[in-house]
Amino acid sequence: MKRYSGKKRIDINQKSFAFTHRYDEDKFSFEKNLTKTGIFLTKINNRLILASLFITAIFLVVAIKIIEVNLFNQNEQSIFNKSYTEARGNILDRNNNPLTANLRLANIGVFPNKIYDKNKFVNSVKIIFPELSRERLLKKINGKSHFWIKRNVSNYKLQQVYDIGETGIEITPSYLRKYPHDELVSHILGDVDIDNIGIAGIEKSFNQKLVKNENEFISSIDIQIQYAVRDELLNGIKKYKALGASGILMDINSGEIISMVSLPDFNPNQPVEDIQSDGKYFNKNTLGVYEFGSVMKTFTTAIGLEENIFNLNTKFAVPKRIKVGKNRVEDVHAACDQLECSVKDIFVQSSNVGTIQMVRDIGTNLQQIYLDRLGLLSRININLPELASPQQPDPWRDVNRDSISYGYGLSISPLHLTVATAAVLNGGYLVKPSLEKINKEDLKVFDQIFSKKTSDEMKYLFNQVVLNGSAKEAFKESESKLIVGGKTGTARTIKNGTYDRDHKMTSFISVFPIHEPKYVLLTVIDRPRGVEEDFYWTNAGWNAAKVGKLIIDRIGPILAINSKYELNNSNLLINTSLQ
């Protein structure tokens, strides 16, 4: 009999096995699930720990880099702070002649902690830039912060700075805005600051477009015309010993400003601080508001004709003087040889008394409505930042109605006057003035304020002023009188609270060619003095009109204005008469 040895024999041919012990199946299942959950949670915890360590490491790297840049490696500041100026888009005239340019220069900065011999460095810089203050340089060089020694430095000066041999010098590129024509278009273009940001004129109005330097800005200005207008205005100031002058030439149908001159002007290539200090930044044409005198009779006459209140042959009593409020108004000379004068004579001879009689028939309400529609009671709308709002009476009484009819009591800018006059003579349409060249296909339809009939009648009256009226003396020897129409205006200016007879602002608003108007020209002379050849007269017909005539004669060939205007007076009077 064999004894049991305690070892179980295994049959390798056995196909199945059976456990010889018993177990709790439910308990085993619970323990198995618990083990899986633990393993899953352990994996999650490990991943969170790794992610936290990774984020912490990144944070530490960034923090260390920031500390390094700010404390130990100041030349990396340019990573965070833009230390150079960029080139701006250029401005061109309507014929693609450049009005601006960008000159590449350099900015010179210093990191004081990297300058080896600070006293020697200051001495060297002072030799190169003698205009700099030694005390300020020493104060900055002994500090810790980066500073600019000089900005917009030429290559010649830049090489001298390089030759100093210090490693703490920082050179960054810059672009200096240059204006090749100096003062010629200064009030139109404006100016930029040291960071090449527009601060006046087109440079400011279109700054967002120009800083991108993507496209050139094509202005409406003709640089040849601009030169001629400015030159004649300067001659006028010299001849009549005037304080200043201004001029505007505008396309009467599109509103494009061909020329705009305000004198005195400034050189935008000079430092901004020097320009602002002497007041030459002031643009008379858009920022100044003035009482213009008799040129305002244009609107009084046009309103009455449009509303059929009177016609060119209608006669009004014109006494030697008339009472307006507490004052008495009189004419410089009689409008006609009779006690009653026609609307034509009143306008052509510029009668204050007759115009007051006309506006009293028009009425206050109608006057306000038309002046408002002409834009004379609101700020002018043009793409310049230097704009002024008119100064108008409030409330608008009868005395204001009368004084405004012949040019006092309402202060407007020269551009207001130009645009409103264009609306009277271009067929009645109120154009929107623009300093940006307008393509013919982009022209908009403007509001019509006056009928073509009224506009034609006013063209006739304007031409009569040049042929037989207050501008006759200026055009008596000029062939252009046949194609030009105009209106003079002489206004006394206020001195010490009262209107001074010796302080005048004279103006001449003209249109040409008068038979089919294309351009409107305004010339204004500020406080002209009489000259011997003109018998010391100081009214507009003896100065502003003469300057206007010289400008038209000069720019006419450039603009190809060579047609003659012949008017059949009798036919026109028959057609416009309401009798």
Coordinates of C-alpha atoms in Angstrom, one line a residue:
M1 CA 0.0 0.0 0.0
K2 CA 1.4 3.3 -1.0
R3 CA 1.7 6.2 1.3
Y4 CA 0.4 9.7 0.4
S5 CA 3.4 11.9 0.0
G6 CA 1.5 15.2 0.3
K7 CA 2.2 16.3 -3.3
K8 CA -0.5 16.3 -5.9
R9 CA 0.3 14.7 -9.1
I10 CA -0.5 16.7 -12.2
D11 CA -1.6 15.0 -15.3
I12 CA -0.4 16.9 -18.2
N13 CA -3.2 15.3 -20.3
Q14 CA -5.9 16.7 -18.0
K15 CA -8.2 19.0 -20.0
S16 CA -9.9 20.8 -17.1
F17 CA -9.3 21.9 -13.5
A18 CA -11.5 22.3 -10.5
F19 CA -10.7 24.4 -7.5
T20 CA -10.7 22.4 -4.4
H21 CA -11.5 25.4 -2.1
R22 CA -14.6 27.5 -1.8
Y23 CA -14.8 31.3 -2.3
D24 CA -17.4 34.1 -1.9
E25 CA -18.2 35.2 -5.4
D26 CA -19.9 38.6 -4.4
K27 CA -17.0 39.6 -2.3
F28 CA -14.5 38.8 -5.0
S29 CA -16.4 40.9 -7.5
F30 CA -16.5 43.9 -5.2
E31 CA -12.7 43.7 -4.5
K32 CA -12.0 43.4 -8.2
N33 CA -14.0 46.7 -9.0
L34 CA -12.4 48.5 -6.1
T35 CA -9.0 47.7 -7.5
K36 CA -9.9 49.1 -10.9
T37 CA -11.2 52.3 -9.5
G38 CA -8.1 52.8 -7.5
I39 CA -5.9 52.3 -10.5
F40 CA -8.0 54.8 -12.5
L41 CA -7.8 57.4 -9.7
T42 CA -4.1 56.9 -9.3
K43 CA -3.6 57.6 -13.0
I44 CA -5.7 60.8 -12.9
N45 CA -3.8 62.0 -9.9
N46 CA -0.4 61.4 -11.6
R47 CA -1.5 63.3 -14.7
L48 CA -2.7 66.3 -12.7
I49 CA 0.5 66.4 -10.8
L50 CA 2.5 66.3 -14.1
A51 CA 0.3 69.1 -15.6
S52 CA 0.7 71.2 -12.5
L53 CA 4.5 70.8 -12.6
F54 CA 4.6 71.7 -16.3
I55 CA 2.5 74.9 -15.8
T56 CA 4.6 75.9 -12.8
A57 CA 7.7 75.4 -14.8
I58 CA 6.4 77.6 -17.7
F59 CA 5.4 80.3 -15.2
L60 CA 8.8 80.3 -13.6
V61 CA 10.5 80.6 -17.0
V62 CA 8.4 83.6 -18.0
A63 CA 8.9 85.2 -14.6
I64 CA 12.6 84.8 -14.8
K65 CA 12.7 86.2 -18.3
I66 CA 10.7 89.3 -17.2
I67 CA 13.0 89.9 -14.3
E68 CA 16.0 89.5 -16.6
V69 CA 14.7 91.9 -19.2
N70 CA 13.7 94.6 -16.6
L71 CA 16.7 94.4 -14.4
F72 CA 19.6 92.8 -16.2
N73 CA 19.1 93.2 -19.9
Q74 CA 17.6 96.6 -20.7
N75 CA 18.4 96.4 -24.3
E76 CA 15.5 94.0 -24.7
Q77 CA 13.0 96.8 -24.0
S78 CA 12.5 97.3 -27.7
I79 CA 10.6 93.9 -27.7
F80 CA 7.9 95.4 -25.7
N81 CA 8.1 99.1 -26.6
K82 CA 8.1 100.3 -30.2
S83 CA 11.1 102.7 -30.4
Y84 CA 11.0 103.7 -34.0
T85 CA 8.7 105.6 -36.4
E86 CA 7.3 104.2 -39.6
A87 CA 7.0 105.8 -43.0
R88 CA 3.6 107.4 -43.8
G89 CA 1.7 107.2 -47.0
N90 CA 2.5 110.2 -49.3
I91 CA 0.1 112.9 -50.3
L92 CA 0.0 113.9 -54.0
D93 CA -1.7 116.7 -55.9
R94 CA -4.4 116.0 -58.4
N95 CA -1.8 115.5 -61.1
N96 CA 0.2 113.1 -59.0
N97 CA 3.0 115.5 -58.0
P98 CA 4.3 114.6 -54.6
L99 CA 3.5 117.1 -51.8
T100 CA 5.2 115.0 -49.0
A101 CA 8.2 112.7 -48.6
N102 CA 9.7 110.4 -46.0
L103 CA 13.4 110.8 -45.1
R104 CA 14.9 107.8 -43.5
L105 CA 17.0 108.8 -40.5
A106 CA 17.8 107.2 -37.1
N107 CA 17.0 107.6 -33.4
I108 CA 19.9 107.4 -30.9
G109 CA 19.2 105.9 -27.5
V110 CA 21.4 105.1 -24.5
F111 CA 21.4 102.4 -21.8
P112 CA 23.3 104.1 -19.0
N113 CA 24.4 100.9 -17.2
K114 CA 26.3 99.9 -20.3
I115 CA 28.3 103.1 -20.7
Y116 CA 31.8 102.5 -19.6
D117 CA 33.1 106.1 -19.2
K118 CA 30.1 108.3 -18.6
N119 CA 31.9 111.7 -18.4
K120 CA 33.8 111.0 -21.6
F121 CA 30.6 109.9 -23.3
V122 CA 28.8 113.1 -22.3
N123 CA 31.7 115.2 -23.6
S124 CA 31.7 113.4 -26.9
V125 CA 27.9 113.7 -27.3
K126 CA 28.1 117.4 -26.5
I127 CA 30.6 118.0 -29.3
I128 CA 28.4 116.2 -31.8
F129 CA 25.2 117.9 -30.6
P130 CA 26.2 121.2 -29.1
E131 CA 22.5 122.2 -28.7
L132 CA 22.0 119.6 -26.0
S133 CA 22.2 120.5 -22.3
R134 CA 25.2 119.0 -20.6
E135 CA 23.5 119.1 -17.2
R136 CA 20.5 117.1 -18.5
L137 CA 22.8 114.6 -20.2
L138 CA 24.7 114.1 -17.0
K139 CA 21.5 113.6 -15.0
K140 CA 20.2 111.0 -17.4
I141 CA 23.4 109.2 -17.9
N142 CA 23.8 108.7 -14.2
G143 CA 20.3 107.2 -14.0
K144 CA 19.2 103.7 -14.8
S145 CA 16.5 104.2 -17.4
H146 CA 16.9 104.1 -21.1
F147 CA 16.6 107.6 -22.8
W148 CA 16.9 109.2 -26.2
I149 CA 19.9 111.4 -27.0
K150 CA 18.5 112.6 -30.3
R151 CA 15.8 111.6 -32.7
N152 CA 15.7 111.8 -36.5
V153 CA 19.5 112.0 -36.8
S154 CA 21.2 112.3 -40.2
N155 CA 23.6 109.6 -41.4
Y156 CA 26.5 112.1 -41.0
K157 CA 25.8 112.7 -37.3
L158 CA 25.0 109.0 -36.9
Q159 CA 28.5 108.0 -38.0
Q160 CA 30.0 110.4 -35.5
V161 CA 28.0 108.7 -32.7
Y162 CA 29.2 105.3 -33.9
D163 CA 32.8 106.5 -33.7
I164 CA 32.4 107.1 -29.9
G165 CA 32.7 103.4 -29.6
E166 CA 30.4 102.8 -26.6
T167 CA 28.4 99.5 -26.5
G168 CA 25.4 101.1 -24.6
I169 CA 24.3 103.1 -27.6
E170 CA 21.0 101.9 -29.3
I171 CA 20.3 102.9 -32.9
T172 CA 16.8 102.4 -34.3
P173 CA 15.4 103.5 -37.7
S174 CA 13.1 106.5 -38.0
Y175 CA 11.3 108.4 -40.8
L176 CA 11.1 112.1 -40.9
R177 CA 8.1 113.7 -42.7
K178 CA 9.3 116.2 -45.2
Y179 CA 7.4 118.8 -47.2
P180 CA 9.2 119.6 -50.4
H181 CA 7.1 122.8 -51.1
D182 CA 7.7 124.3 -47.6
E183 CA 4.9 126.9 -46.9
L184 CA 3.1 126.5 -50.2
V185 CA 0.4 124.0 -49.0
S186 CA 1.0 124.2 -45.3
H187 CA -2.6 124.8 -44.1
I188 CA -3.9 122.1 -46.3
L189 CA -1.4 119.4 -45.5
G190 CA -1.0 120.3 -41.8
D191 CA 1.8 118.7 -39.9
V192 CA 2.9 115.6 -37.8
D193 CA 4.5 115.3 -34.4
I194 CA 7.9 113.7 -33.7
D195 CA 6.2 110.2 -33.7
N196 CA 4.9 110.8 -37.2
I197 CA 1.3 111.2 -36.0
G198 CA -0.8 113.8 -37.8
I199 CA -1.7 116.8 -35.7
A200 CA -3.2 119.2 -38.3
G201 CA -4.7 119.4 -41.8
I202 CA -4.9 116.4 -44.1
E203 CA -2.2 114.7 -42.0
K204 CA -4.6 114.6 -39.1
S205 CA -7.9 114.0 -40.9
F206 CA -6.6 111.0 -42.8
N207 CA -4.0 109.9 -40.2
Q208 CA -5.4 106.3 -40.0
K209 CA -5.1 105.9 -43.7
L210 CA -1.6 107.5 -44.0
V211 CA 0.0 105.6 -41.1
K212 CA -0.8 102.3 -42.8
N213 CA 1.3 103.4 -45.7
E214 CA -0.8 101.2 -48.0
N215 CA -2.0 103.8 -50.6
E216 CA -1.1 107.3 -51.6
F217 CA -3.6 110.1 -50.9
I218 CA -4.5 112.0 -54.0
S219 CA -5.6 115.5 -53.1
S220 CA -7.8 117.9 -55.1
I221 CA -5.0 120.5 -55.1
D222 CA -3.2 121.6 -58.2
I223 CA 0.2 122.7 -57.1
Q224 CA 0.7 125.0 -60.1
I225 CA -2.5 126.9 -59.4
Q226 CA -1.7 126.9 -55.6
Y227 CA 1.6 128.6 -56.4
A228 CA 0.0 131.3 -58.6
V229 CA -2.7 132.1 -56.1
R230 CA -0.3 132.3 -53.2
D231 CA 2.1 134.5 -55.1
E232 CA -0.5 137.0 -56.1
L233 CA -1.9 137.2 -52.6
L234 CA 1.6 137.8 -51.3
N235 CA 2.0 140.6 -53.8
G236 CA -1.3 142.0 -52.7
I237 CA -0.3 142.0 -49.0
K238 CA 2.9 143.8 -49.9
K239 CA 1.3 146.4 -52.2
Y240 CA -1.6 147.3 -49.8
K241 CA 0.4 146.8 -46.6
A242 CA -2.2 144.4 -45.4
L243 CA -2.1 142.2 -42.3
G244 CA -3.0 139.1 -44.2
A245 CA -4.9 137.5 -47.0
S246 CA -6.7 134.4 -48.1
G247 CA -7.9 132.7 -51.3
I248 CA -10.0 129.7 -52.4
L249 CA -10.4 128.3 -55.8
M250 CA -13.1 125.6 -56.1
D251 CA -14.6 123.5 -58.8
I252 CA -18.1 125.0 -58.9
N253 CA -19.7 121.7 -59.9
S254 CA -17.9 119.1 -57.9
G255 CA -16.8 120.9 -54.8
E256 CA -13.1 120.0 -55.3
I257 CA -10.7 122.6 -53.7
I258 CA -8.2 123.4 -56.4
S259 CA -6.3 125.9 -54.3
M260 CA -6.6 127.2 -50.7
V261 CA -4.2 129.8 -49.3
S262 CA -4.2 131.4 -45.9
L263 CA -1.6 134.1 -45.1
P264 CA 0.5 134.2 -43.0
D265 CA 1.3 130.6 -43.4
F266 CA 4.0 128.3 -41.9
N267 CA 6.8 126.0 -42.9
P268 CA 5.9 122.5 -41.7
N269 CA 9.5 121.4 -41.9
Q270 CA 10.3 123.6 -38.9
P271 CA 9.8 122.3 -35.3
V272 CA 6.1 122.2 -34.3
E273 CA 6.8 124.3 -31.2
D274 CA 8.2 127.2 -33.2
I275 CA 5.1 127.2 -35.5
Q276 CA 2.5 127.0 -32.8
S277 CA 4.1 129.8 -30.8
D278 CA 3.6 132.5 -33.5
G279 CA 0.0 131.8 -34.5
K280 CA 0.7 130.9 -38.1
Y281 CA -1.2 127.6 -37.7
F282 CA -4.5 129.5 -37.9
N283 CA -6.3 128.7 -41.2
K284 CA -8.4 131.7 -42.1
N285 CA -10.4 129.8 -44.7
T286 CA -11.9 127.2 -42.5
L287 CA -11.3 128.3 -38.9
G288 CA -11.8 132.1 -39.1
V289 CA -15.3 133.6 -39.2
Y290 CA -16.0 137.1 -40.5
E291 CA -18.6 139.6 -41.5
F292 CA -18.1 139.9 -45.2
G293 CA -20.1 142.9 -46.2
S294 CA -21.8 143.3 -49.6
V295 CA -20.9 139.9 -51.0
M296 CA -23.8 138.7 -48.8
K297 CA -26.2 140.7 -51.0
T298 CA -25.9 137.8 -53.4
F299 CA -28.1 135.6 -51.2
T300 CA -30.7 138.4 -50.5
T301 CA -31.1 138.9 -54.2
A302 CA -31.2 135.2 -55.2
I303 CA -33.8 134.5 -52.5
G304 CA -36.2 137.2 -53.8
L305 CA -35.8 136.1 -57.4
E306 CA -36.4 132.5 -56.5
E307 CA -39.5 133.2 -54.5
N308 CA -40.8 135.6 -57.2
I309 CA -41.0 138.4 -54.7
F310 CA -39.3 140.7 -57.3
N311 CA -37.5 140.5 -60.6
L312 CA -34.6 142.2 -62.1
N313 CA -36.7 145.2 -63.2
T314 CA -38.6 145.6 -60.0
K315 CA -38.0 149.0 -58.5
F316 CA -37.5 150.0 -54.9
A317 CA -37.4 153.4 -53.2
V318 CA -33.8 154.1 -52.3
P319 CA -33.5 157.2 -50.1
K320 CA -30.1 158.5 -49.0
R321 CA -30.3 156.7 -45.7
I322 CA -32.5 154.3 -43.9
K323 CA -33.0 153.5 -40.2
V324 CA -32.0 150.0 -39.0
G325 CA -32.6 149.6 -35.3
K326 CA -31.0 152.6 -33.6
N327 CA -28.6 153.2 -36.5
R328 CA -28.9 154.9 -39.9
V329 CA -27.5 153.1 -42.9
E330 CA -26.5 154.9 -46.1
D331 CA -24.8 154.1 -49.4
V332 CA -21.2 155.1 -50.5
H333 CA -22.7 156.3 -53.8
A334 CA -26.2 156.4 -55.3
A335 CA -27.4 153.2 -57.0
C336 CA -29.1 155.2 -59.8
D337 CA -30.1 158.7 -60.8
Q338 CA -33.7 158.3 -59.7
L339 CA -35.5 158.0 -56.3
E340 CA -36.4 154.5 -57.3
C341 CA -33.9 151.9 -58.5
S342 CA -34.3 148.5 -60.1
V343 CA -33.1 145.3 -58.5
K344 CA -30.4 145.1 -61.1
D345 CA -29.0 148.6 -60.2
I346 CA -29.3 147.9 -56.5
F347 CA -27.1 144.8 -56.9
V348 CA -24.7 146.0 -59.5
Q349 CA -24.0 149.3 -57.7
S350 CA -24.1 147.5 -54.3
S351 CA -26.7 149.6 -52.5
N352 CA -27.1 148.9 -48.8
V353 CA -30.3 150.9 -48.6
G354 CA -31.9 149.2 -51.6
T355 CA -30.9 145.7 -50.3
I356 CA -32.6 146.5 -47.0
Q357 CA -35.8 147.4 -48.8
M358 CA -35.6 144.1 -50.7
V359 CA -35.1 141.9 -47.6
R360 CA -38.0 143.5 -45.8
D361 CA -40.2 142.2 -48.6
I362 CA -38.6 138.8 -48.3
G363 CA -39.1 138.6 -44.5
T364 CA -37.2 137.1 -41.6
N365 CA -38.5 133.6 -41.8
L366 CA -37.7 133.1 -45.5
Q367 CA -34.3 134.6 -45.1
Q368 CA -33.4 132.1 -42.3
I369 CA -34.7 129.1 -44.2
Y370 CA -32.6 129.8 -47.3
L371 CA -29.4 130.7 -45.3
D372 CA -29.8 127.5 -43.4
R373 CA -30.3 125.5 -46.6
L374 CA -27.1 127.1 -48.0
G375 CA -25.2 125.8 -45.0
L376 CA -24.5 129.3 -43.7
L377 CA -25.9 128.6 -40.2
S378 CA -23.9 125.4 -39.5
R379 CA -20.3 124.2 -39.4
I380 CA -18.8 123.6 -42.9
N381 CA -18.4 120.0 -43.9
I382 CA -15.0 119.3 -45.3
N383 CA -12.2 116.8 -44.5
L384 CA -10.1 119.1 -42.3
P385 CA -10.0 119.2 -38.5
E386 CA -9.7 123.0 -38.3
L387 CA -13.3 124.1 -38.7
A388 CA -15.4 126.8 -37.1
S389 CA -19.1 127.3 -36.7
P390 CA -20.9 130.5 -37.8
Q391 CA -21.8 133.2 -35.3
Q392 CA -25.5 134.0 -35.8
P393 CA -28.0 136.1 -33.8
D394 CA -30.3 134.5 -31.3
P395 CA -33.0 135.6 -31.3
W396 CA -33.2 136.6 -35.0
R397 CA -34.9 140.0 -34.9
D398 CA -35.9 142.4 -37.7
V399 CA -32.8 144.4 -37.1
N400 CA -30.7 141.3 -37.6
R401 CA -32.6 140.5 -40.8
D402 CA -31.8 143.9 -42.2
S403 CA -28.1 143.9 -41.3
I404 CA -27.5 140.4 -42.5
S405 CA -29.0 141.3 -45.9
Y406 CA -26.1 143.5 -46.7
G407 CA -23.3 141.7 -44.8
Y408 CA -23.3 142.4 -41.1
G409 CA -24.5 140.4 -38.1
L410 CA -23.7 136.9 -39.4
S411 CA -20.0 135.8 -39.2
I412 CA -19.0 132.9 -41.5
S413 CA -15.8 131.4 -42.9
P414 CA -14.5 132.1 -46.4
L415 CA -15.2 128.5 -47.3
H416 CA -18.9 129.0 -46.2
L417 CA -19.1 132.0 -48.5
T418 CA -17.4 130.1 -51.4
V419 CA -19.7 127.1 -51.2
A420 CA -22.9 129.1 -50.8
T421 CA -22.0 131.4 -53.8
A422 CA -21.3 128.4 -55.9
A423 CA -24.8 127.1 -55.2
V424 CA -26.3 130.4 -56.5
L425 CA -24.3 130.3 -59.8
N426 CA -23.9 126.6 -60.8
G427 CA -27.5 126.0 -61.5
G428 CA -28.6 126.0 -57.9
Y429 CA -26.8 123.0 -56.5
L430 CA -25.2 122.9 -53.0
V431 CA -21.9 121.0 -53.5
K432 CA -19.9 119.4 -50.8
P433 CA -16.4 120.8 -50.6
S434 CA -13.6 118.3 -50.7
L435 CA -9.8 118.2 -50.5
E436 CA -9.7 114.7 -52.1
K437 CA -9.7 114.3 -55.8
I438 CA -13.1 113.1 -57.1
N439 CA -13.5 110.9 -60.1
K440 CA -16.3 111.9 -62.4
E441 CA -18.1 108.6 -62.0
D442 CA -18.1 109.2 -58.2
L443 CA -19.9 112.5 -58.4
K444 CA -23.0 112.6 -56.3
V445 CA -26.3 114.3 -57.0
F446 CA -26.5 117.5 -54.8
D447 CA -29.5 119.2 -53.4
Q448 CA -30.9 121.9 -55.7
I449 CA -31.7 125.1 -53.8
F450 CA -32.2 127.6 -56.7
S451 CA -33.7 127.0 -60.1
K452 CA -31.7 127.3 -63.3
K453 CA -33.7 130.5 -64.1
T454 CA -32.6 132.2 -60.9
S455 CA -29.0 131.0 -61.4
D456 CA -28.9 132.4 -64.9
E457 CA -30.3 135.8 -63.7
M458 CA -27.6 135.9 -61.0
K459 CA -24.9 135.1 -63.5
Y460 CA -26.0 138.1 -65.5
L461 CA -25.9 140.3 -62.5
F462 CA -22.4 139.1 -61.5
N463 CA -21.1 139.9 -65.0
Q464 CA -22.7 143.3 -64.8
V465 CA -20.8 144.0 -61.6
V466 CA -17.5 143.4 -63.5
L467 CA -18.5 145.4 -66.6
N468 CA -20.3 148.3 -65.0
G469 CA -20.4 148.0 -61.2
S470 CA -18.1 148.0 -58.2
A471 CA -15.5 145.7 -59.8
K472 CA -15.3 147.8 -63.1
E473 CA -12.1 149.6 -62.1
A474 CA -10.3 146.3 -61.5
F475 CA -11.2 144.7 -64.9
K476 CA -11.3 147.8 -67.1
E477 CA -8.1 146.8 -69.0
S478 CA -8.6 143.0 -68.9
E479 CA -10.0 140.8 -71.6
S480 CA -11.2 138.4 -68.8
K481 CA -14.0 140.8 -68.0
L482 CA -16.0 139.2 -70.8
I483 CA -15.9 135.8 -69.1
V484 CA -15.9 136.7 -65.5
G485 CA -18.6 137.6 -63.0
G486 CA -18.1 138.8 -59.5
K487 CA -19.3 140.6 -56.4
T488 CA -17.3 142.9 -54.1
G489 CA -17.6 143.2 -50.4
T490 CA -16.2 145.7 -47.9
A491 CA -16.8 145.2 -44.2
R492 CA -15.6 147.3 -41.3
T493 CA -14.0 145.3 -38.6
I494 CA -14.5 145.7 -34.9
K495 CA -11.9 147.6 -32.8
N496 CA -12.4 148.3 -29.1
G497 CA -16.0 147.2 -29.4
T498 CA -17.1 149.4 -32.3
Y499 CA -16.8 149.2 -36.1
D500 CA -13.7 151.1 -37.2
R501 CA -13.8 153.0 -40.5
D502 CA -10.0 152.5 -41.0
H503 CA -10.0 148.8 -40.3
K504 CA -11.6 146.9 -43.2
M505 CA -11.8 143.4 -44.6
T506 CA -12.3 143.4 -48.3
S507 CA -13.4 140.5 -50.5
F508 CA -14.1 139.6 -54.1
I509 CA -16.1 136.4 -55.0
S510 CA -15.9 135.6 -58.7
V511 CA -17.0 132.9 -61.1
F512 CA -15.6 132.0 -64.6
P513 CA -16.3 131.4 -67.3
I514 CA -19.6 133.1 -66.5
H515 CA -21.6 131.7 -69.4
E516 CA -20.9 128.1 -68.2
P517 CA -19.3 128.4 -64.7
K518 CA -16.5 125.9 -63.9
Y519 CA -14.7 127.7 -61.1
V520 CA -15.4 130.0 -58.2
L521 CA -12.6 132.2 -56.7
L522 CA -12.6 134.1 -53.5
T523 CA -9.9 136.6 -52.6
V524 CA -9.9 138.3 -49.2
I525 CA -7.6 141.1 -48.0
D526 CA -7.3 141.8 -44.3
R527 CA -7.0 145.5 -43.5
P528 CA -5.6 146.9 -46.7
R529 CA -4.2 150.4 -47.0
G530 CA -4.9 152.7 -49.9
V531 CA -2.2 153.4 -52.5
E532 CA -1.6 156.6 -54.5
E533 CA -2.4 155.1 -57.9
D534 CA -5.9 154.2 -56.6
F535 CA -6.5 157.6 -55.0
Y536 CA -6.1 155.9 -51.6
W537 CA -9.4 154.1 -51.8
T538 CA -9.6 151.1 -49.6
N539 CA -12.9 149.5 -50.7
A540 CA -12.8 146.0 -52.3
G541 CA -13.0 147.1 -55.9
W542 CA -9.6 148.8 -55.5
N543 CA -7.7 145.9 -53.9
A544 CA -9.4 142.4 -53.5
A545 CA -11.0 142.7 -56.9
K546 CA -7.7 143.7 -58.5
V547 CA -5.9 140.7 -56.9
G548 CA -8.7 138.4 -58.0
K549 CA -8.3 139.8 -61.6
L550 CA -4.6 139.1 -61.5
I551 CA -5.1 135.6 -60.3
I552 CA -7.7 134.8 -63.0
D553 CA -5.4 136.3 -65.8
R554 CA -2.6 134.1 -64.5
I555 CA -4.4 130.8 -64.0
G556 CA -6.7 131.1 -67.0
P557 CA -4.2 129.6 -69.5
I558 CA -3.5 126.7 -67.1
L559 CA -7.2 125.9 -66.7
A560 CA -7.8 126.4 -70.4
I561 CA -10.4 129.1 -69.8
N562 CA -10.4 130.8 -73.2
S563 CA -14.0 131.2 -74.2
K564 CA -15.7 134.6 -74.5
Y565 CA -19.0 135.4 -72.9
E566 CA -21.5 137.6 -74.9
L567 CA -24.8 138.4 -73.3
N568 CA -27.9 139.7 -75.1
N569 CA -29.1 142.1 -72.4
S570 CA -32.5 142.8 -73.9
N571 CA -33.4 139.2 -74.4
L572 CA -32.4 138.3 -70.8
L573 CA -34.4 141.2 -69.3
I574 CA -37.5 140.2 -71.3
N575 CA -37.1 136.5 -70.3
T576 CA -36.7 137.3 -66.6
S577 CA -39.2 140.1 -66.3
L578 CA -42.5 139.3 -64.5
Q579 CA -44.3 142.3 -66.0

